[in-house]
Amino acid sequence: MALDDLLLFIDHKSRLVRIGASSVLAGLSASRSGRQALIDCKADAIEKIVNRINDDHDAALTAILASLVNLCEEEEAAVRVAKAGAGEKTMKKIVSALEVGTRLPDGAPKLLVNISRVFEGRKRMLGYVSDGSSEERKKEILQLLHHFEESRKQKDNDLSFLALFFENISQEVMGANLLCDENEGFKLGIVAKGLAEDNKERQLGAAGTVKNCAFFTELHRGIAEHAEVAALLVLPLVGESSSFEDDDMNGMYAGLASKCRIGGKISDDKELRRMIYEGLLLFCRSKDGREFLRKTKVYPVIREVHKFEEAFEIPDEDHIEMIERIVEQTMLLDEVEDAVD
């Protein structure tokens, strides 16, 4: 079957034909050569696939979404998928399904994540002030955040992938501002709760979102009003309770102190630990951020995770260097400045 014919069949009036053609597309896009064929197709294949996000049949829509998720593995395709409006269409699909209580389209949250990995996708899903679309996108993102929070207790829920979507949009100042806006209820706090959960997507997305928001030093003062964010950020670094003395926990943020008393297991996810260290270092770039970390009293946790990192047969020198810089900047920097003053 020629590719041009296949693209005609995904728009066929027969549901069975659409399902069959869409399933073939999903299989084709699973390979790099198949994705390249769709990218090179002169019949605007990507745009035609995006237009089928409006399919009202679950099986056909699932296959279409799978095709787009796969296509977004290629940056060139991801940009074209974004420009064709797939992000906005998918957000509307998700919000509509959640608001009326119908089944969430399989793969829809993953598609939002993949599209928002590229700047064009983030830009379009945050909207534009010039045409008023930013307000519409803002409303939809807030609805996604609401349902993301509501789904927290559900195991193996596709909405967990939204944590990675929030991480991606927080790379842009408009996204970070939205999440840290007190008038909207400081939604960063909702995402950050993922650090206390046993869910990889929620944990990584939470760490990345906090890290991205910390990049913008102008947001540090507002974030510092929420000590729980710093406590949550270091929660995956808490080890055995025997590592902590009573003095360590005196003055520590209550939730973090409780975790230290109970004890835990330092995350064995190297990527997660690195993101946490990077986030802490970004807070160290401002006096508000450093005071934020001191106020929460994260130092005892950092001290113990330093020992953990050094105990590896081949320690990660980057991790150790970041930890030492965090300690140096949070414990000493402002004391020196105050002494000079």
C-alpha positions as MATLAB code, in Angstrom:
seq = 'MALDDLLLFIDHKSRLVRIGASSVLAGLSASRSGRQALIDCKADAIEKIVNRINDDHDAALTAILASLVNLCEEEEAAVRVAKAGAGEKTMKKIVSALEVGTRLPDGAPKLLVNISRVFEGRKRMLGYVSDGSSEERKKEILQLLHHFEESRKQKDNDLSFLALFFENISQEVMGANLLCDENEGFKLGIVAKGLAEDNKERQLGAAGTVKNCAFFTELHRGIAEHAEVAALLVLPLVGESSSFEDDDMNGMYAGLASKCRIGGKISDDKELRRMIYEGLLLFCRSKDGREFLRKTKVYPVIREVHKFEEAFEIPDEDHIEMIERIVEQTMLLDEVEDAVD';
ca = [
       0.000    0.000    0.000;
       1.401    3.406   -1.006;
       1.877    5.952    1.760;
      -0.389    8.421   -0.035;
      -3.198    5.831   -0.025;
      -2.632    5.101    3.645;
      -3.038    8.794    4.467;
      -6.318    8.847    2.555;
      -7.610    5.841    4.475;
      -7.075    7.409    7.927;
      -9.774    9.902    6.901;
     -12.131    7.259    5.478;
     -15.812    7.340    6.470;
     -15.628    3.683    7.537;
     -14.403    3.290   11.111;
     -12.910   -0.108   10.354;
     -10.871    1.307    7.487;
      -9.705    4.228    9.662;
      -8.724    1.893   12.494;
      -6.791   -0.376   10.144;
      -4.963    2.470    8.405;
      -4.187    4.243   11.688;
      -2.798    1.019   13.166;
      -0.511    0.580   10.160;
       0.700    4.161   10.634;
       1.435    3.498   14.309;
       3.528    0.495   13.339;
       5.304    2.405   10.581;
       6.212    5.288   12.892;
       7.722    2.900   15.454;
      10.879    2.578   13.332;
      13.299    5.339   12.460;
      13.072    4.568    8.747;
       9.277    4.705    8.949;
       9.379    8.051   10.721;
      11.758    9.405    8.104;
       9.420    8.267    5.325;
       6.577   10.196    6.949;
       8.793   13.258    7.399;
       9.858   13.145    3.733;
       6.352   12.485    2.401;
       5.223   15.231    0.018;
       1.582   14.722    0.931;
       1.903   16.609    4.248;
       1.663   13.343    6.166;
       2.297   14.866    9.586;
      -0.363   17.541    9.181;
      -2.891   14.943    8.001;
      -2.156   12.705   10.984;
      -2.524   15.640   13.392;
      -5.914   16.465   11.867;
      -7.128   12.999   12.866;
      -6.821   13.843   16.584;
     -10.505   14.724   16.211;
     -11.411   11.062   15.466;
     -14.299   10.014   17.710;
     -13.436    6.307   17.742;
     -11.178    5.166   20.601;
      -9.186    2.585   18.645;
      -8.495    4.915   15.713;
      -7.600    7.811   18.028;
      -5.281    5.629   20.122;
      -3.385    4.593   16.983;
      -3.177    8.202   15.759;
      -1.807    9.363   19.113;
       0.712    6.498   19.112;
       1.880    7.564   15.637;
       2.419   11.136   16.819;
       4.173   10.050   20.025;
       6.569    8.012   17.884;
       7.073   10.782   15.329;
       8.089   13.206   18.073;
      11.171   11.060   18.696;
      12.605   12.989   15.735;
      13.098   16.678   16.515;
      12.227   17.797   12.983;
       8.957   15.890   13.156;
       8.220   17.137   16.688;
       8.472   20.741   15.490;
       6.107   20.038   12.598;
       3.694   18.183   14.882;
       3.713   21.214   17.181;
       3.214   23.696   14.338;
       0.258   21.648   13.093;
      -1.458   22.314   16.422;
      -1.222   18.832   17.938;
      -0.444   20.182   21.400;
      -3.496   22.420   21.575;
      -5.764   19.719   20.113;
      -4.484   17.134   22.589;
      -4.861   19.444   25.582;
      -8.474   20.059   24.604;
      -9.066   16.312   24.186;
      -7.668   15.559   27.638;
      -9.484   18.402   29.407;
     -12.764   17.554   27.680;
     -12.527   13.878   28.670;
     -11.635   14.680   32.274;
     -14.287   17.343   32.703;
     -17.143   15.100   31.557;
     -15.724   11.946   33.136;
     -15.187    9.941   29.963;
     -12.234    7.694   29.184;
      -8.902    9.468   28.784;
      -7.478    8.854   25.288;
      -4.567    6.409   25.574;
      -1.249    8.103   24.893;
      -2.560   11.675   25.094;
      -0.472   12.738   28.138;
       2.644   11.155   26.590;
       2.057   13.157   23.425;
       1.913   16.405   25.417;
       5.240   15.477   26.991;
       6.899   14.698   23.664;
       5.632   17.827   21.928;
       6.677   20.075   24.813;
      10.263   18.839   24.574;
      10.779   21.252   21.678;
      10.573   25.027   21.998;
       7.904   25.339   19.313;
       5.690   22.969   21.282;
       6.162   24.768   24.597;
       5.550   28.119   22.954;
       2.292   27.051   21.352;
       0.969   25.241   24.421;
       1.602   28.279   26.607;
      -0.079   30.488   24.008;
       0.498   34.058   22.914;
      -0.452   37.281   24.661;
      -0.856   39.002   21.283;
      -3.824   36.901   20.134;
      -5.278   36.104   23.548;
      -4.507   32.395   23.275;
      -2.300   32.549   26.386;
      -5.374   32.972   28.587;
      -7.079   29.972   26.991;
      -3.954   27.821   27.343;
      -3.519   29.000   30.937;
      -7.046   27.890   31.788;
      -6.424   24.466   30.232;
      -3.099   24.014   32.033;
      -4.750   24.877   35.349;
      -7.444   22.289   34.604;
      -4.738   19.721   33.869;
      -3.060   20.568   37.181;
      -6.345   20.086   39.018;
      -6.934   16.640   37.529;
      -3.259   15.736   37.974;
      -3.653   16.396   41.705;
      -6.952   14.500   41.853;
      -5.350   11.450   40.232;
      -2.517   11.251   42.772;
      -3.927    8.211   44.591;
      -4.570    6.239   41.422;
      -1.908    3.698   40.530;
      -0.572    3.397   36.968;
      -2.522    6.436   35.833;
      -1.520    8.023   32.521;
      -1.917   11.454   34.111;
       1.371   10.822   35.954;
       3.099   11.711   32.672;
       1.782   15.251   33.046;
       4.525   15.810   35.643;
       7.007   15.653   32.756;
       4.831   18.055   30.749;
       4.886   20.563   33.621;
       8.652   20.119   33.780;
       8.947   20.959   30.095;
       6.761   24.076   30.110;
       8.529   25.373   33.239;
      11.641   25.836   31.089;
       9.903   28.932   29.722;
       9.448   31.978   31.939;
       5.714   32.070   31.160;
       5.337   28.492   32.357;
       7.441   29.011   35.487;
       5.523   32.194   36.324;
       2.206   30.372   36.003;
       3.298   27.574   38.336;
       4.656   30.031   40.921;
       1.760   32.511   40.732;
       0.280   32.973   44.216;
      -2.944   34.248   42.673;
      -3.389   30.851   41.015;
      -2.633   28.934   44.208;
       1.119   28.316   43.776;
       0.752   25.208   41.617;
       4.456   24.403   41.903;
       3.568   22.984   45.310;
       1.184   20.487   43.688;
       3.804   19.265   41.227;
       6.531   19.146   43.915;
       4.495   16.626   45.934;
       5.561   14.060   43.365;
       8.951   13.921   45.089;
       7.258   12.161   48.008;
       5.680    9.515   45.773;
       6.815    6.129   44.551;
       6.221    6.983   40.911;
       9.143    7.599   38.569;
       7.359   10.046   36.264;
       5.982   12.122   39.132;
       9.342   12.150   40.930;
      11.435   13.102   37.909;
       8.863   15.613   36.692;
       8.657   17.216   40.128;
      12.430   17.498   40.507;
      12.772   18.935   37.009;
       9.943   21.421   37.501;
      11.375   22.743   40.770;
      14.817   22.945   39.154;
      13.494   24.863   36.148;
      11.580   27.330   38.326;
      14.729   27.807   40.435;
      16.551   28.914   37.278;
      14.604   32.187   37.432;
      16.109   34.008   40.422;
      13.266   36.538   40.396;
      10.991   33.704   41.539;
      13.144   32.700   44.521;
      11.552   35.084   47.004;
       8.053   33.809   46.258;
       9.112   30.158   46.304;
      10.885   30.757   49.625;
       7.481   31.428   51.202;
       6.810   27.713   50.703;
       9.402   25.886   52.784;
       7.772   22.576   51.905;
       9.215   22.841   48.382;
      12.808   22.666   49.659;
      11.845   19.859   52.047;
      10.227   17.886   49.232;
      13.201   18.491   46.948;
      15.615   16.724   49.319;
      13.164   14.046   50.499;
      14.495   11.382   48.058;
      17.961   11.972   49.567;
      16.979   10.982   53.124;
      18.718    7.806   54.265;
      18.625    5.727   57.433;
      17.332    7.381   60.607;
      20.518    6.417   62.474;
      22.370    8.968   60.326;
      20.609   11.886   62.011;
      21.001   13.288   65.535;
      18.336   15.179   67.461;
      20.301   18.390   66.876;
      20.042   17.805   63.139;
      16.268   17.816   63.314;
      15.863   20.747   65.700;
      14.615   23.666   63.619;
      14.230   21.508   60.518;
      11.028   21.793   58.465;
       8.543   19.533   60.280;
       7.785   17.175   57.402;
      11.458   16.708   56.594;
      12.327   16.155   60.264;
       9.629   13.492   60.486;
      11.087   11.687   57.463;
      14.577   11.815   59.005;
      13.277   10.330   62.269;
      11.512    7.506   60.442;
      14.350    7.050   57.979;
      14.283    6.178   54.322;
      16.414    4.969   51.443;
      18.446    7.358   49.351;
      17.160    7.159   45.796;
      19.230    4.891   43.583;
      18.075    6.886   40.543;
      21.198    8.753   39.496;
      19.271   11.036   37.159;
      16.898   12.061   39.948;
      19.736   12.789   42.380;
      21.539   14.885   39.783;
      18.413   16.939   39.082;
      17.966   17.568   42.804;
      21.573   18.724   43.196;
      21.196   21.008   40.181;
      17.995   22.475   41.621;
      19.620   23.145   44.985;
      22.562   24.830   43.262;
      20.217   27.078   41.303;
      18.611   28.241   44.547;
      22.117   29.052   45.802;
      22.411   31.797   43.153;
      20.376   34.266   45.223;
      20.392   35.293   48.859;
      16.652   34.527   49.041;
      17.320   31.043   47.694;
      20.177   30.347   50.084;
      18.127   31.541   53.047;
      15.299   29.310   51.809;
      17.551   26.244   52.071;
      18.921   27.279   55.460;
      15.449   27.980   56.845;
      14.272   24.506   55.855;
      17.520   23.092   57.289;
      18.405   20.769   54.441;
      22.093   20.654   55.437;
      21.983   17.402   57.498;
      20.434   15.590   54.534;
      23.061   17.021   52.167;
      25.824   16.030   54.588;
      24.684   12.403   54.628;
      24.094   12.112   50.891;
      27.653   13.394   50.399;
      28.860   10.310   52.293;
      26.561    8.164   50.163;
      28.023    9.530   46.908;
      31.606    9.103   48.134;
      30.979    5.460   49.075;
      30.590    4.321   45.449;
      33.460    2.246   44.088;
      33.735    4.839   41.319;
      32.193    8.041   42.750;
      30.566   10.540   40.408;
      32.862   13.522   40.815;
      30.271   15.890   39.355;
      27.772   14.892   42.042;
      30.323   15.329   44.811;
      31.433   18.711   43.477;
      27.833   19.949   43.280;
      27.128   18.851   46.854;
      30.257   20.583   48.136;
      29.318   23.779   46.324;
      25.816   23.633   47.830;
      27.273   23.289   51.332;
      29.819   26.036   50.745;
      27.284   28.495   49.371;
      24.454   27.835   51.820;
      26.615   27.646   54.936;
      29.280   30.264   54.288;
      28.478   32.747   51.533;
      26.080   35.076   53.340;
      27.981   34.826   56.626;
      30.996   36.305   54.855;
      28.863   39.047   53.277;
      27.239   39.889   56.622;
      30.642   40.059   58.315;
      31.869   42.508   55.677;
      28.726   44.634   56.096;
];
